[in-house]
Coordinates of C-alpha atoms in Angstrom, one line a residue:
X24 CA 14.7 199.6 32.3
X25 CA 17.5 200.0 30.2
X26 CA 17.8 199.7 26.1
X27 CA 19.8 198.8 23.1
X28 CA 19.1 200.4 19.9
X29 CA 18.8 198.0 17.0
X30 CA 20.9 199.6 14.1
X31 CA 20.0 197.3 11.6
X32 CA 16.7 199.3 12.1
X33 CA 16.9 202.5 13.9
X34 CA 18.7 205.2 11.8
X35 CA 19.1 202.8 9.2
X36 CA 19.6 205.5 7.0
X37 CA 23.1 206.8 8.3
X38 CA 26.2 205.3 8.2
X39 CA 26.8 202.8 10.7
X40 CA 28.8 205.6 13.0
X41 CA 26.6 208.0 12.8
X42 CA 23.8 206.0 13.6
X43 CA 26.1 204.9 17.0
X44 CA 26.5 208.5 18.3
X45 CA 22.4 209.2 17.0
X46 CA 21.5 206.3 19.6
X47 CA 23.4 207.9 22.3
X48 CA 21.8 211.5 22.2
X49 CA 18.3 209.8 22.1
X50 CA 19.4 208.1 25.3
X51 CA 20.2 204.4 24.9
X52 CA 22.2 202.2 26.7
X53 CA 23.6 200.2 24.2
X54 CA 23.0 199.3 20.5
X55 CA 23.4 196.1 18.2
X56 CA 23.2 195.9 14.7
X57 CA 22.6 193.8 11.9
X58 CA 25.5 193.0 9.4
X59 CA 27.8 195.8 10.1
X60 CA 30.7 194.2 7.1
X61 CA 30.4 197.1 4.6
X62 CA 31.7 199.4 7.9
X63 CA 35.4 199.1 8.7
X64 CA 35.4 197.9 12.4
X65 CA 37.5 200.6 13.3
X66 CA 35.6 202.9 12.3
X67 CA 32.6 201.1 14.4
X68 CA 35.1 200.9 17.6
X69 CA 35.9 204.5 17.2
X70 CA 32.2 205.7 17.3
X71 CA 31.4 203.2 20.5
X72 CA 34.8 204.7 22.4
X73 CA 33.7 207.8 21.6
X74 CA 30.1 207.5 23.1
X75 CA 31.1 204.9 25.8
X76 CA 28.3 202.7 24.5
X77 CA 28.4 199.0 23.6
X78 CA 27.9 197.0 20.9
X79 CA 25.8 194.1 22.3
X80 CA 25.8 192.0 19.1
X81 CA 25.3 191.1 15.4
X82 CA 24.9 188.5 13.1
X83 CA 26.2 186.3 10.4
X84 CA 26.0 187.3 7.0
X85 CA 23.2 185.7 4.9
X86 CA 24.9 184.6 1.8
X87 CA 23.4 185.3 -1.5
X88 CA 20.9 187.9 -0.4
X89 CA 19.9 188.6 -3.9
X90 CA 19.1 184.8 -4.4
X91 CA 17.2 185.6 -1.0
X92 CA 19.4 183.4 1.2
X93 CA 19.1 184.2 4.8
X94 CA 21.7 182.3 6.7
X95 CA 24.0 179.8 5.6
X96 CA 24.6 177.5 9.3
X97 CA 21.2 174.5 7.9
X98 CA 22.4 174.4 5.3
X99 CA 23.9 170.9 3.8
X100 CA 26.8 171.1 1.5
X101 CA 27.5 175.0 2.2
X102 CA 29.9 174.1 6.1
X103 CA 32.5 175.9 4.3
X104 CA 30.7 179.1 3.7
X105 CA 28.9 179.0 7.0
X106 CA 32.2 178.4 9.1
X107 CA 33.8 180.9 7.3
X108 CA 30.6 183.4 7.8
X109 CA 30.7 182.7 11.8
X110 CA 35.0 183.2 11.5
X111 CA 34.3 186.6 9.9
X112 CA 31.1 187.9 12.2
X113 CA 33.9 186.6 15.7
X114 CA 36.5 188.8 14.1
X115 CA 34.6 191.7 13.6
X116 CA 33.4 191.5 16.8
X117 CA 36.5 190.7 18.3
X118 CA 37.5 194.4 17.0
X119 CA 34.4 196.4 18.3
X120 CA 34.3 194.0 21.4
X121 CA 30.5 193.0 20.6
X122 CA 28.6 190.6 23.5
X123 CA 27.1 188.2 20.9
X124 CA 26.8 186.6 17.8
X125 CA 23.8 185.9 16.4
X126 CA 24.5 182.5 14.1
X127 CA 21.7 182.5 11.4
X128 CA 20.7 179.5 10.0
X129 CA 18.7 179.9 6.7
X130 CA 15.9 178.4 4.5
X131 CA 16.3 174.9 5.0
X132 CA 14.3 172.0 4.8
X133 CA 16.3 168.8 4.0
X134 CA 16.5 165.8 6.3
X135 CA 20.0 166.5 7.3
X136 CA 20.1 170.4 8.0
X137 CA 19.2 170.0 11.7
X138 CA 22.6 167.9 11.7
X139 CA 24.4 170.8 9.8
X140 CA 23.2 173.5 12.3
X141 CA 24.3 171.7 15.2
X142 CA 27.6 170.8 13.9
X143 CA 28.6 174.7 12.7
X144 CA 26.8 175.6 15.8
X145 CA 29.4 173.4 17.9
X146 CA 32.4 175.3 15.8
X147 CA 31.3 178.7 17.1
X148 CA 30.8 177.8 20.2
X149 CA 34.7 176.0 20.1
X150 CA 35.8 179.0 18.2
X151 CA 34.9 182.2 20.5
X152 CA 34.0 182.6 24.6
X153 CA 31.6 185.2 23.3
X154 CA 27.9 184.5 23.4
X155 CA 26.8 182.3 20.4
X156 CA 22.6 183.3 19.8
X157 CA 20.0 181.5 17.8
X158 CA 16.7 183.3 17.1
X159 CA 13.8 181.8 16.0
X160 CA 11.9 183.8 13.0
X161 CA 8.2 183.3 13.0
X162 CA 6.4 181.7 9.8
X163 CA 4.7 184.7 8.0
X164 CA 7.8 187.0 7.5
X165 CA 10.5 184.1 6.8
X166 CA 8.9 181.1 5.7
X167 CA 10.9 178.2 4.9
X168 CA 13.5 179.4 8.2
X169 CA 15.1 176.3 9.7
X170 CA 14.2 177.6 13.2
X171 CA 11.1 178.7 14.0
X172 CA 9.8 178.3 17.7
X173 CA 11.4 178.6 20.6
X174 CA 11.1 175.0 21.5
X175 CA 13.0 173.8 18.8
X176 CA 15.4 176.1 19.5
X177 CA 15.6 175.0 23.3
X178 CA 16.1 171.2 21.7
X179 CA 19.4 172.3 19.8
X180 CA 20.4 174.1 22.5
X181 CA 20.0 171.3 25.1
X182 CA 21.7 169.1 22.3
X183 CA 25.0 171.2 21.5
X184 CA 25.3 171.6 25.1
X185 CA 27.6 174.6 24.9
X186 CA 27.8 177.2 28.1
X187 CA 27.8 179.9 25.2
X188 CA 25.1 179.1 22.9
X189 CA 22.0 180.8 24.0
X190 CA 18.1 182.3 23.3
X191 CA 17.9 185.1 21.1
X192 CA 14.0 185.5 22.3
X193 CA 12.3 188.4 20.0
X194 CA 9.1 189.0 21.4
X195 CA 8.2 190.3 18.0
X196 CA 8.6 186.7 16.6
X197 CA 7.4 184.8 19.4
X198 CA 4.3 187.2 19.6
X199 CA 3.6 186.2 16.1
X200 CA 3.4 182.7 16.5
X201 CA 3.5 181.3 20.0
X202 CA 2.1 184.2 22.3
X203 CA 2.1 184.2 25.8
X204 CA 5.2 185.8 26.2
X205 CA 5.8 186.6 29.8
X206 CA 5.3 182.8 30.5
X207 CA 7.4 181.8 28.0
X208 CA 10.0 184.4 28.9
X209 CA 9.8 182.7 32.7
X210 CA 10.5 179.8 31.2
X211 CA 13.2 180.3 29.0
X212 CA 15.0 182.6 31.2
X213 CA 18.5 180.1 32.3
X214 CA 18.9 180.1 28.4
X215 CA 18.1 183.7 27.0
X216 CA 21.4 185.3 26.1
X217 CA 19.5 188.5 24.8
X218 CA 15.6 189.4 24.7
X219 CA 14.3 191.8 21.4
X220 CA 11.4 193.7 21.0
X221 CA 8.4 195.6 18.8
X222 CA 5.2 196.2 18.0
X223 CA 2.7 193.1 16.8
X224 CA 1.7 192.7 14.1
X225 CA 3.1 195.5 12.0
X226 CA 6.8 195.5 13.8
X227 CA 6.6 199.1 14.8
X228 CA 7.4 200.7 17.8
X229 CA 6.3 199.1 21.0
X230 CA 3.7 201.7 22.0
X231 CA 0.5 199.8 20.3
X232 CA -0.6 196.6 19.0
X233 CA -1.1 193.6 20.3
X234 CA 1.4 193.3 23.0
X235 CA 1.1 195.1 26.3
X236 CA 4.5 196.2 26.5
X237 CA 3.9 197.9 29.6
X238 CA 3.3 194.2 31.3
X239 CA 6.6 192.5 29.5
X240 CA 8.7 195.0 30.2
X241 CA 7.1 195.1 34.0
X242 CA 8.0 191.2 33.9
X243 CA 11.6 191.6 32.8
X244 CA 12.4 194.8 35.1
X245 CA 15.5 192.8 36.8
X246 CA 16.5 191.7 33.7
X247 CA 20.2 192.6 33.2
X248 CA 21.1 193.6 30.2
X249 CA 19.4 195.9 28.0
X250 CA 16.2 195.2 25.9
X251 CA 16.5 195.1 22.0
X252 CA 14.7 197.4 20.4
X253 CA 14.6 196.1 17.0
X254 CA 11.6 197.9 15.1
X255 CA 10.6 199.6 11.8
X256 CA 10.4 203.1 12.3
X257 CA 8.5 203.8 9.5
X258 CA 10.4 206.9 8.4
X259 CA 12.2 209.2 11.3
X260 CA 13.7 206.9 13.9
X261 CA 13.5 210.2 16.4
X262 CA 9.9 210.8 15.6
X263 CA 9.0 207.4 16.8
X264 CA 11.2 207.3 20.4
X265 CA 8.4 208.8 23.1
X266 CA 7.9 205.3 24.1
X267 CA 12.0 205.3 25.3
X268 CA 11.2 208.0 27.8
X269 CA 7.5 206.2 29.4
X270 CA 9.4 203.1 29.8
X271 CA 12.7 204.2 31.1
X272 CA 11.2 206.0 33.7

């Protein structure tokens, strides 16, 4: 198995940088990150040449995070400010060379936001060949998110009808509120673009809880890319990594 290091997370404390080179002594593959925009690129570029690792993604920014926005793409009235988000989060990633872009779609509930996140969905897909992701968020940690199961998500998929929009399937979400992951991972497979992962319920590493990571990650063994590690350490990201070696080997 091979794995990315969520940096949104893992070594959250450190400077973007930093927390690159940390993920490649612990022994990752890759890493992704969250909303890397306070971290000139360059400096981000310089730190994955330097390591040879890749940068496999990272998303939109949220908006007015103190007003607890999370997304701007559902929501009506705000197309400039999301178009403008997704134009920022290509650039950037045209910089570091990052796989994906993870479009996020914020708390919306009006009759016409499904209509405003597939219309700034369709501009990201026309604006970049690089992967376009939507992720679901399950209902106890974001409620109100536009997009919440991976059904609906397959719908706006099938109906934007884009080679480069895909899945971001988080088992941590999906666990949460749909279960039956390896079936639904079998399932969604022709349109995952990128597969997360942690603990349930308590989004800590994947070595207990609910979820038999042990059987997932036995079901995704030829996946090709590597698997997102995107949990709460809890306090020292390198205290929590015996799991990286058991599952690697």
């Amino acid at each position: 198995m091979k794995f990315s290091a969520n940096l949104g997370f893992l070594w959250a404390d450190r400077p973007l940088p930093d927390a690159i080179h940390a993920a490649k002594a612990a022994g990752f593959d890759a890493v992704e990150c969250h909303w890397p925009y306070d971290t000139p690129a360059s400096d981000v570029k310089a730190a994955l040449d330097a390591t040879g690792l890749s940068m496999l993604g990272l998303n939109t920014r949220r908006g007015d995070v103190v007003g607890g926005e999370n997304g701007l793409t559902a929501l009506p009235g705000r197309e400039t400010e999301a178009q403008d988000a997704i134009t920022q989060a290509i650039e950037y990633a045209d910089t570091i060379n990052a796989g994906a872009i993870h479009v996020m779609c914020g708390f919306a509930s009006a009759a016409d936001a499904h209509a405003t996140f597939v219309s700034n969905l369709r501009f990201a897909c026309r604006a970049t060949n690089r992967t376009i992701l939507v992720e679901p968020l399950n209902r106890h940690d974001a409620p109100g998110y536009f997009l919440q199961t991976t059904d609906q998500a397959q719908a706006i998929i099938a109906e934007v009808n884009k080679p480069n929009l895909k899945l971001m399937f988080d088992c941590y979400h999906v666990g949460r509120t749909e279960g039956d992951l390896t079936t639904r991972l079998a399932d969604l497979a022709p349109i995952i673009g990128h597969i997360q992962f942690a603990s349930v319920p308590d989004r800590g590493a994947p070595d207990h809880g609910e979820i038999d990571y042990s059987h997932v990650f036995e079901a995704l063994a030829d996946w090709p890319t590597p698997l997102g590690a995107e949990y709460k350490p809890g306090g020292d990201t390198d205290a929590t990594l015996g799991w990286l070696m058991r599952f690697r080997s």
